[in-house]
């Protein structure tokens, strides 16, 4: 098993991921893929879209074994959500 080391700080990782998504990926994937996951390689800008996070990452890693992967849920500000939101009662 290969253990990859991060090449960027957490802040740089997030900055690069958001920049690539907004400038290169978003316009290609948003239509018809709301709620799906896009996995982006920060080094190449290459990406994969799938409903399953692991499937998207696995396909990207098959093409780029040393990928630095940033994950975005299409149409959302977060990938995962913790906790629940209770129903409001009138």
PDB file of N, CA and C in Angstrom:
ATOM      1  N   UNK A   1       0.835  -1.180   0.000  1.00  0.00           N
ATOM      2  CA  UNK A   1       0.000   0.000   0.000  1.00  0.00           C
ATOM      3  C   UNK A   1       0.880   1.244   0.000  1.00  0.00           C
ATOM      4  N   UNK A   2       0.581   2.119  -0.905  1.00  0.00           N
ATOM      5  CA  UNK A   2       1.336   3.360  -1.016  1.00  0.00           C
ATOM      6  C   UNK A   2       0.692   4.420  -0.138  1.00  0.00           C
ATOM      7  N   UNK A   3       1.500   5.038   0.695  1.00  0.00           N
ATOM      8  CA  UNK A   3       0.993   6.130   1.531  1.00  0.00           C
ATOM      9  C   UNK A   3       1.428   7.437   0.891  1.00  0.00           C
ATOM     10  N   UNK A   4       0.436   8.208   0.469  1.00  0.00           N
ATOM     11  CA  UNK A   4       0.740   9.485  -0.173  1.00  0.00           C
ATOM     12  C   UNK A   4       0.875  10.573   0.866  1.00  0.00           C
ATOM     13  N   UNK A   5       1.771  11.475   0.621  1.00  0.00           N
ATOM     14  CA  UNK A   5       1.966  12.614   1.501  1.00  0.00           C
ATOM     15  C   UNK A   5       1.367  13.848   0.838  1.00  0.00           C
ATOM     16  N   UNK A   6       0.680  14.669   1.614  1.00  0.00           N
ATOM     17  CA  UNK A   6       0.135  15.894   1.019  1.00  0.00           C
ATOM     18  C   UNK A   6       1.251  16.826   0.564  1.00  0.00           C
ATOM     19  N   UNK A   7       1.041  17.448  -0.577  1.00  0.00           N
ATOM     20  CA  UNK A   7       2.045  18.372  -1.114  1.00  0.00           C
ATOM     21  C   UNK A   7       1.748  19.818  -0.760  1.00  0.00           C
ATOM     22  N   UNK A   8       0.574  20.057  -0.206  1.00  0.00           N
ATOM     23  CA  UNK A   8       0.180  21.439   0.097  1.00  0.00           C
ATOM     24  C   UNK A   8      -0.352  21.517   1.521  1.00  0.00           C
ATOM     25  N   UNK A   9      -0.327  22.697   2.072  1.00  0.00           N
ATOM     26  CA  UNK A   9      -0.976  22.916   3.365  1.00  0.00           C
ATOM     27  C   UNK A   9      -2.485  22.768   3.169  1.00  0.00           C
ATOM     28  N   UNK A  10      -3.230  22.624   4.273  1.00  0.00           N
ATOM     29  CA  UNK A  10      -4.686  22.491   4.160  1.00  0.00           C
ATOM     30  C   UNK A  10      -5.295  23.698   3.459  1.00  0.00           C
ATOM     31  N   UNK A  11      -4.789  24.875   3.783  1.00  0.00           N
ATOM     32  CA  UNK A  11      -5.331  26.099   3.197  1.00  0.00           C
ATOM     33  C   UNK A  11      -5.051  26.173   1.695  1.00  0.00           C
ATOM     34  N   UNK A  12      -3.812  25.822   1.304  1.00  0.00           N
ATOM     35  CA  UNK A  12      -3.447  25.833  -0.105  1.00  0.00           C
ATOM     36  C   UNK A  12      -4.218  24.758  -0.864  1.00  0.00           C
ATOM     37  N   UNK A  13      -4.387  23.603  -0.243  1.00  0.00           N
ATOM     38  CA  UNK A  13      -5.151  22.512  -0.845  1.00  0.00           C
ATOM     39  C   UNK A  13      -6.572  22.995  -1.171  1.00  0.00           C
ATOM     40  N   UNK A  14      -7.227  23.613  -0.192  1.00  0.00           N
ATOM     41  CA  UNK A  14      -8.593  24.103  -0.382  1.00  0.00           C
ATOM     42  C   UNK A  14      -8.640  25.225  -1.418  1.00  0.00           C
ATOM     43  N   UNK A  15      -7.675  26.129  -1.368  1.00  0.00           N
ATOM     44  CA  UNK A  15      -7.659  27.250  -2.315  1.00  0.00           C
ATOM     45  C   UNK A  15      -7.534  26.741  -3.750  1.00  0.00           C
ATOM     46  N   UNK A  16      -6.584  25.805  -3.968  1.00  0.00           N
ATOM     47  CA  UNK A  16      -6.391  25.251  -5.311  1.00  0.00           C
ATOM     48  C   UNK A  16      -7.627  24.481  -5.782  1.00  0.00           C
ATOM     49  N   UNK A  17      -8.187  23.675  -4.882  1.00  0.00           N
ATOM     50  CA  UNK A  17      -9.369  22.896  -5.245  1.00  0.00           C
ATOM     51  C   UNK A  17     -10.538  23.766  -5.647  1.00  0.00           C
ATOM     52  N   UNK A  18     -10.822  24.779  -4.844  1.00  0.00           N
ATOM     53  CA  UNK A  18     -11.931  25.692  -5.162  1.00  0.00           C
ATOM     54  C   UNK A  18     -11.676  26.448  -6.458  1.00  0.00           C
ATOM     55  N   UNK A  19     -10.438  26.882  -6.668  1.00  0.00           N
ATOM     56  CA  UNK A  19     -10.103  27.632  -7.875  1.00  0.00           C
ATOM     57  C   UNK A  19     -10.279  26.782  -9.126  1.00  0.00           C
ATOM     58  N   UNK A  20      -9.775  25.547  -9.098  1.00  0.00           N
ATOM     59  CA  UNK A  20      -9.922  24.660 -10.261  1.00  0.00           C
ATOM     60  C   UNK A  20     -11.389  24.356 -10.511  1.00  0.00           C
ATOM     61  N   UNK A  21     -12.144  24.092  -9.433  1.00  0.00           N
ATOM     62  CA  UNK A  21     -13.573  23.792  -9.614  1.00  0.00           C
ATOM     63  C   UNK A  21     -14.295  24.971 -10.256  1.00  0.00           C
ATOM     64  N   UNK A  22     -14.073  26.163  -9.718  1.00  0.00           N
ATOM     65  CA  UNK A  22     -14.792  27.337 -10.224  1.00  0.00           C
ATOM     66  C   UNK A  22     -14.376  27.735 -11.636  1.00  0.00           C
ATOM     67  N   UNK A  23     -13.090  27.597 -11.982  1.00  0.00           N
ATOM     68  CA  UNK A  23     -12.612  28.088 -13.275  1.00  0.00           C
ATOM     69  C   UNK A  23     -12.593  27.044 -14.383  1.00  0.00           C
ATOM     70  N   UNK A  24     -12.462  25.751 -14.042  1.00  0.00           N
ATOM     71  CA  UNK A  24     -12.279  24.748 -15.094  1.00  0.00           C
ATOM     72  C   UNK A  24     -13.353  23.654 -15.118  1.00  0.00           C
ATOM     73  N   UNK A  25     -13.972  23.366 -13.972  1.00  0.00           N
ATOM     74  CA  UNK A  25     -14.812  22.171 -13.877  1.00  0.00           C
ATOM     75  C   UNK A  25     -16.302  22.494 -13.809  1.00  0.00           C
ATOM     76  N   UNK A  26     -16.666  23.489 -13.036  1.00  0.00           N
ATOM     77  CA  UNK A  26     -18.069  23.758 -12.727  1.00  0.00           C
ATOM     78  C   UNK A  26     -18.971  23.827 -13.955  1.00  0.00           C
ATOM     79  N   UNK A  27     -18.584  24.595 -14.944  1.00  0.00           N
ATOM     80  CA  UNK A  27     -19.432  24.771 -16.120  1.00  0.00           C
ATOM     81  C   UNK A  27     -19.593  23.484 -16.920  1.00  0.00           C
ATOM     82  N   UNK A  28     -18.696  22.530 -16.740  1.00  0.00           N
ATOM     83  CA  UNK A  28     -18.769  21.264 -17.479  1.00  0.00           C
ATOM     84  C   UNK A  28     -19.651  20.230 -16.784  1.00  0.00           C
ATOM     85  N   UNK A  29     -19.848  20.358 -15.450  1.00  0.00           N
ATOM     86  CA  UNK A  29     -20.502  19.276 -14.721  1.00  0.00           C
ATOM     87  C   UNK A  29     -21.837  19.648 -14.074  1.00  0.00           C
ATOM     88  N   UNK A  30     -22.149  20.913 -13.936  1.00  0.00           N
ATOM     89  CA  UNK A  30     -23.317  21.276 -13.138  1.00  0.00           C
ATOM     90  C   UNK A  30     -24.654  20.831 -13.721  1.00  0.00           C
ATOM     91  N   UNK A  31     -24.813  20.938 -15.010  1.00  0.00           N
ATOM     92  CA  UNK A  31     -26.100  20.583 -15.609  1.00  0.00           C
ATOM     93  C   UNK A  31     -26.348  19.079 -15.488  1.00  0.00           C
ATOM     94  N   UNK A  32     -27.423  18.727 -14.810  1.00  0.00           N
ATOM     95  CA  UNK A  32     -27.829  17.337 -14.710  1.00  0.00           C
ATOM     96  C   UNK A  32     -27.095  16.495 -13.690  1.00  0.00           C
ATOM     97  N   UNK A  33     -26.212  17.085 -12.918  1.00  0.00           N
ATOM     98  CA  UNK A  33     -25.439  16.312 -11.943  1.00  0.00           C
ATOM     99  C   UNK A  33     -25.581  16.822 -10.515  1.00  0.00           C
ATOM    100  N   UNK A  34     -26.639  17.562 -10.224  1.00  0.00           N
ATOM    101  CA  UNK A  34     -26.812  18.124  -8.885  1.00  0.00           C
ATOM    102  C   UNK A  34     -26.776  17.018  -7.832  1.00  0.00           C
ATOM    103  N   UNK A  35     -25.958  17.217  -6.803  1.00  0.00           N
ATOM    104  CA  UNK A  35     -25.842  16.264  -5.710  1.00  0.00           C
ATOM    105  C   UNK A  35     -24.766  15.207  -5.910  1.00  0.00           C
ATOM    106  N   UNK A  36     -24.222  15.095  -7.115  1.00  0.00           N
ATOM    107  CA  UNK A  36     -23.162  14.116  -7.347  1.00  0.00           C
ATOM    108  C   UNK A  36     -21.824  14.667  -6.856  1.00  0.00           C
ATOM    109  N   UNK A  37     -20.855  13.781  -6.786  1.00  0.00           N
ATOM    110  CA  UNK A  37     -19.513  14.125  -6.330  1.00  0.00           C
ATOM    111  C   UNK A  37     -18.603  14.344  -7.533  1.00  0.00           C
ATOM    112  N   UNK A  38     -17.778  15.371  -7.477  1.00  0.00           N
ATOM    113  CA  UNK A  38     -16.720  15.538  -8.463  1.00  0.00           C
ATOM    114  C   UNK A  38     -15.389  15.474  -7.719  1.00  0.00           C
ATOM    115  N   UNK A  39     -14.517  14.572  -8.165  1.00  0.00           N
ATOM    116  CA  UNK A  39     -13.177  14.417  -7.600  1.00  0.00           C
ATOM    117  C   UNK A  39     -12.195  15.048  -8.578  1.00  0.00           C
ATOM    118  N   UNK A  40     -11.397  16.001  -8.082  1.00  0.00           N
ATOM    119  CA  UNK A  40     -10.500  16.785  -8.940  1.00  0.00           C
ATOM    120  C   UNK A  40      -9.059  16.530  -8.526  1.00  0.00           C
ATOM    121  N   UNK A  41      -8.189  16.248  -9.511  1.00  0.00           N
ATOM    122  CA  UNK A  41      -6.753  16.139  -9.243  1.00  0.00           C
ATOM    123  C   UNK A  41      -6.158  17.543  -9.277  1.00  0.00           C
ATOM    124  N   UNK A  42      -5.605  17.990  -8.163  1.00  0.00           N
ATOM    125  CA  UNK A  42      -5.073  19.350  -8.067  1.00  0.00           C
ATOM    126  C   UNK A  42      -3.861  19.575  -8.964  1.00  0.00           C
ATOM    127  N   UNK A  43      -3.156  18.519  -9.324  1.00  0.00           N
ATOM    128  CA  UNK A  43      -1.960  18.664 -10.156  1.00  0.00           C
ATOM    129  C   UNK A  43      -2.306  18.846 -11.632  1.00  0.00           C
ATOM    130  N   UNK A  44      -3.284  18.083 -12.118  1.00  0.00           N
ATOM    131  CA  UNK A  44      -3.588  18.097 -13.551  1.00  0.00           C
ATOM    132  C   UNK A  44      -4.883  18.827 -13.891  1.00  0.00           C
ATOM    133  N   UNK A  45      -5.776  19.005 -12.917  1.00  0.00           N
ATOM    134  CA  UNK A  45      -7.091  19.585 -13.182  1.00  0.00           C
ATOM    135  C   UNK A  45      -8.064  18.557 -13.738  1.00  0.00           C
ATOM    136  N   UNK A  46      -7.617  17.318 -13.915  1.00  0.00           N
ATOM    137  CA  UNK A  46      -8.488  16.249 -14.402  1.00  0.00           C
ATOM    138  C   UNK A  46      -9.516  15.911 -13.323  1.00  0.00           C
ATOM    139  N   UNK A  47     -10.675  15.400 -13.728  1.00  0.00           N
ATOM    140  CA  UNK A  47     -11.719  15.133 -12.742  1.00  0.00           C
ATOM    141  C   UNK A  47     -12.595  13.958 -13.149  1.00  0.00           C
ATOM    142  N   UNK A  48     -13.331  13.446 -12.177  1.00  0.00           N
ATOM    143  CA  UNK A  48     -14.318  12.382 -12.380  1.00  0.00           C
ATOM    144  C   UNK A  48     -15.582  12.751 -11.625  1.00  0.00           C
ATOM    145  N   UNK A  49     -16.729  12.399 -12.177  1.00  0.00           N
ATOM    146  CA  UNK A  49     -18.024  12.656 -11.549  1.00  0.00           C
ATOM    147  C   UNK A  49     -18.711  11.322 -11.302  1.00  0.00           C
ATOM    148  N   UNK A  50     -19.294  11.167 -10.124  1.00  0.00           N
ATOM    149  CA  UNK A  50     -20.036   9.947  -9.803  1.00  0.00           C
ATOM    150  C   UNK A  50     -20.949  10.253  -8.623  1.00  0.00           C
ATOM    151  N   UNK A  51     -21.987   9.463  -8.452  1.00  0.00           N
ATOM    152  CA  UNK A  51     -22.846   9.598  -7.282  1.00  0.00           C
ATOM    153  C   UNK A  51     -22.129   9.098  -6.033  1.00  0.00           C
ATOM    154  N   UNK A  52     -21.123   8.254  -6.223  1.00  0.00           N
ATOM    155  CA  UNK A  52     -20.377   7.660  -5.119  1.00  0.00           C
ATOM    156  C   UNK A  52     -18.977   8.269  -5.049  1.00  0.00           C
ATOM    157  N   UNK A  53     -18.624   8.786  -3.882  1.00  0.00           N
ATOM    158  CA  UNK A  53     -17.330   9.453  -3.683  1.00  0.00           C
ATOM    159  C   UNK A  53     -16.155   8.511  -3.948  1.00  0.00           C
ATOM    160  N   UNK A  54     -16.251   7.285  -3.459  1.00  0.00           N
ATOM    161  CA  UNK A  54     -15.145   6.338  -3.616  1.00  0.00           C
ATOM    162  C   UNK A  54     -14.974   5.935  -5.073  1.00  0.00           C
ATOM    163  N   UNK A  55     -16.071   5.740  -5.778  1.00  0.00           N
ATOM    164  CA  UNK A  55     -15.989   5.366  -7.192  1.00  0.00           C
ATOM    165  C   UNK A  55     -15.328   6.482  -8.002  1.00  0.00           C
ATOM    166  N   UNK A  56     -15.683   7.734  -7.726  1.00  0.00           N
ATOM    167  CA  UNK A  56     -15.078   8.860  -8.442  1.00  0.00           C
ATOM    168  C   UNK A  56     -13.577   8.928  -8.167  1.00  0.00           C
ATOM    169  N   UNK A  57     -13.188   8.764  -6.904  1.00  0.00           N
ATOM    170  CA  UNK A  57     -11.767   8.816  -6.540  1.00  0.00           C
ATOM    171  C   UNK A  57     -10.997   7.638  -7.131  1.00  0.00           C
ATOM    172  N   UNK A  58     -11.595   6.451  -7.094  1.00  0.00           N
ATOM    173  CA  UNK A  58     -10.914   5.268  -7.645  1.00  0.00           C
ATOM    174  C   UNK A  58     -10.642   5.437  -9.132  1.00  0.00           C
ATOM    175  N   UNK A  59     -11.623   5.929  -9.884  1.00  0.00           N
ATOM    176  CA  UNK A  59     -11.407   6.124 -11.325  1.00  0.00           C
ATOM    177  C   UNK A  59     -10.343   7.180 -11.585  1.00  0.00           C
ATOM    178  N   UNK A  60     -10.345   8.244 -10.796  1.00  0.00           N
ATOM    179  CA  UNK A  60      -9.327   9.289 -10.969  1.00  0.00           C
ATOM    180  C   UNK A  60      -7.939   8.743 -10.639  1.00  0.00           C
ATOM    181  N   UNK A  61      -7.842   7.945  -9.574  1.00  0.00           N
ATOM    182  CA  UNK A  61      -6.548   7.366  -9.188  1.00  0.00           C
ATOM    183  C   UNK A  61      -6.058   6.322 -10.180  1.00  0.00           C
ATOM    184  N   UNK A  62      -6.958   5.687 -10.914  1.00  0.00           N
ATOM    185  CA  UNK A  62      -6.519   4.742 -11.948  1.00  0.00           C
ATOM    186  C   UNK A  62      -5.768   5.488 -13.047  1.00  0.00           C
ATOM    187  N   UNK A  63      -6.212   6.702 -13.356  1.00  0.00           N
ATOM    188  CA  UNK A  63      -5.553   7.501 -14.395  1.00  0.00           C
ATOM    189  C   UNK A  63      -4.363   8.278 -13.866  1.00  0.00           C
ATOM    190  N   UNK A  64      -4.452   8.675 -12.580  1.00  0.00           N
ATOM    191  CA  UNK A  64      -3.383   9.481 -11.961  1.00  0.00           C
ATOM    192  C   UNK A  64      -3.079   8.890 -10.586  1.00  0.00           C
ATOM    193  N   UNK A  65      -2.222   7.871 -10.531  1.00  0.00           N
ATOM    194  CA  UNK A  65      -1.981   7.171  -9.265  1.00  0.00           C
ATOM    195  C   UNK A  65      -1.474   8.063  -8.129  1.00  0.00           C
ATOM    196  N   UNK A  66      -0.857   9.171  -8.447  1.00  0.00           N
ATOM    197  CA  UNK A  66      -0.322  10.044  -7.409  1.00  0.00           C
ATOM    198  C   UNK A  66      -1.164  11.318  -7.249  1.00  0.00           C
ATOM    199  N   UNK A  67      -2.450  11.217  -7.569  1.00  0.00           N
ATOM    200  CA  UNK A  67      -3.330  12.397  -7.568  1.00  0.00           C
ATOM    201  C   UNK A  67      -3.475  12.992  -6.175  1.00  0.00           C
ATOM    202  N   UNK A  68      -3.557  14.301  -6.129  1.00  0.00           N
ATOM    203  CA  UNK A  68      -3.927  15.046  -4.924  1.00  0.00           C
ATOM    204  C   UNK A  68      -5.384  15.431  -5.146  1.00  0.00           C
ATOM    205  N   UNK A  69      -6.306  14.745  -4.463  1.00  0.00           N
ATOM    206  CA  UNK A  69      -7.722  14.825  -4.815  1.00  0.00           C
ATOM    207  C   UNK A  69      -8.496  15.782  -3.913  1.00  0.00           C
ATOM    208  N   UNK A  70      -9.213  16.697  -4.560  1.00  0.00           N
ATOM    209  CA  UNK A  70     -10.142  17.616  -3.911  1.00  0.00           C
ATOM    210  C   UNK A  70     -11.547  17.187  -4.304  1.00  0.00           C
ATOM    211  N   UNK A  71     -12.449  17.130  -3.345  1.00  0.00           N
ATOM    212  CA  UNK A  71     -13.799  16.629  -3.603  1.00  0.00           C
ATOM    213  C   UNK A  71     -14.824  17.731  -3.378  1.00  0.00           C
ATOM    214  N   UNK A  72     -15.770  17.832  -4.302  1.00  0.00           N
ATOM    215  CA  UNK A  72     -16.849  18.814  -4.221  1.00  0.00           C
ATOM    216  C   UNK A  72     -18.168  18.093  -4.511  1.00  0.00           C
ATOM    217  N   UNK A  73     -19.221  18.440  -3.765  1.00  0.00           N
ATOM    218  CA  UNK A  73     -20.562  17.953  -4.111  1.00  0.00           C
ATOM    219  C   UNK A  73     -21.199  19.021  -4.989  1.00  0.00           C
ATOM    220  N   UNK A  74     -21.599  18.642  -6.164  1.00  0.00           N
ATOM    221  CA  UNK A  74     -22.122  19.589  -7.152  1.00  0.00           C
ATOM    222  C   UNK A  74     -23.413  20.228  -6.650  1.00  0.00           C
ATOM    223  N   UNK A  75     -23.435  21.557  -6.654  1.00  0.00           N
ATOM    224  CA  UNK A  75     -24.612  22.299  -6.231  1.00  0.00           C
ATOM    225  C   UNK A  75     -24.724  22.488  -4.741  1.00  0.00           C
ATOM    226  N   UNK A  76     -23.653  22.176  -3.994  1.00  0.00           N
ATOM    227  CA  UNK A  76     -23.699  22.289  -2.547  1.00  0.00           C
ATOM    228  C   UNK A  76     -22.408  22.924  -2.023  1.00  0.00           C
ATOM    229  N   UNK A  77     -22.492  23.506  -0.844  1.00  0.00           N
ATOM    230  CA  UNK A  77     -21.303  24.102  -0.245  1.00  0.00           C
ATOM    231  C   UNK A  77     -20.514  23.086   0.559  1.00  0.00           C
ATOM    232  N   UNK A  78     -21.078  21.902   0.774  1.00  0.00           N
ATOM    233  CA  UNK A  78     -20.406  20.885   1.577  1.00  0.00           C
ATOM    234  C   UNK A  78     -20.493  19.520   0.885  1.00  0.00           C
ATOM    235  N   UNK A  79     -19.576  18.646   1.268  1.00  0.00           N
ATOM    236  CA  UNK A  79     -19.587  17.282   0.744  1.00  0.00           C
ATOM    237  C   UNK A  79     -20.449  16.396   1.630  1.00  0.00           C
ATOM    238  N   UNK A  80     -20.269  16.535   2.933  1.00  0.00           N
ATOM    239  CA  UNK A  80     -21.038  15.746   3.897  1.00  0.00           C
ATOM    240  C   UNK A  80     -21.702  16.694   4.885  1.00  0.00           C
ATOM    241  N   UNK A  81     -22.726  16.179   5.523  1.00  0.00           N
ATOM    242  CA  UNK A  81     -23.432  16.978   6.516  1.00  0.00           C
ATOM    243  C   UNK A  81     -23.581  16.145   7.777  1.00  0.00           C
ATOM    244  N   UNK A  82     -23.260  16.742   8.888  1.00  0.00           N
ATOM    245  CA  UNK A  82     -23.356  16.049  10.161  1.00  0.00           C
ATOM    246  C   UNK A  82     -24.547  16.589  10.946  1.00  0.00           C
ATOM    247  N   UNK A  83     -25.169  15.694  11.693  1.00  0.00           N
ATOM    248  CA  UNK A  83     -26.294  16.109  12.506  1.00  0.00           C
ATOM    249  C   UNK A  83     -27.557  16.214  11.676  1.00  0.00           C
ATOM    250  N   UNK A  84     -28.622  16.458  12.333  1.00  0.00           N
ATOM    251  CA  UNK A  84     -29.894  16.566  11.636  1.00  0.00           C
ATOM    252  C   UNK A  84     -30.530  17.909  11.869  1.00  0.00           C
ATOM    253  N   UNK A  85     -31.469  18.194  11.058  1.00  0.00           N
ATOM    254  CA  UNK A  85     -32.217  19.429  11.252  1.00  0.00           C
ATOM    255  C   UNK A  85     -33.639  19.026  11.594  1.00  0.00           C
ATOM    256  N   UNK A  86     -34.062  19.425  12.765  1.00  0.00           N
ATOM    257  CA  UNK A  86     -35.404  19.062  13.202  1.00  0.00           C
ATOM    258  C   UNK A  86     -36.457  19.858  12.474  1.00  0.00           C
ATOM    259  N   UNK A  87     -37.632  19.298  12.442  1.00  0.00           N
ATOM    260  CA  UNK A  87     -38.739  20.001  11.815  1.00  0.00           C
ATOM    261  C   UNK A  87     -39.188  21.136  12.717  1.00  0.00           C
ATOM    262  N   UNK A  88     -39.480  22.231  12.104  1.00  0.00           N
ATOM    263  CA  UNK A  88     -39.999  23.366  12.863  1.00  0.00           C
ATOM    264  C   UNK A  88     -41.494  23.192  13.048  1.00  0.00           C
ATOM    265  N   UNK A  89     -41.938  23.491  14.227  1.00  0.00           N
ATOM    266  CA  UNK A  89     -43.378  23.420  14.482  1.00  0.00           C
ATOM    267  C   UNK A  89     -43.928  24.829  14.548  1.00  0.00           C
ATOM    268  N   UNK A  90     -45.104  25.000  14.010  1.00  0.00           N
ATOM    269  CA  UNK A  90     -45.663  26.364  13.993  1.00  0.00           C
ATOM    270  C   UNK A  90     -46.042  26.842  15.373  1.00  0.00           C
TER     271      UNK A  90
END
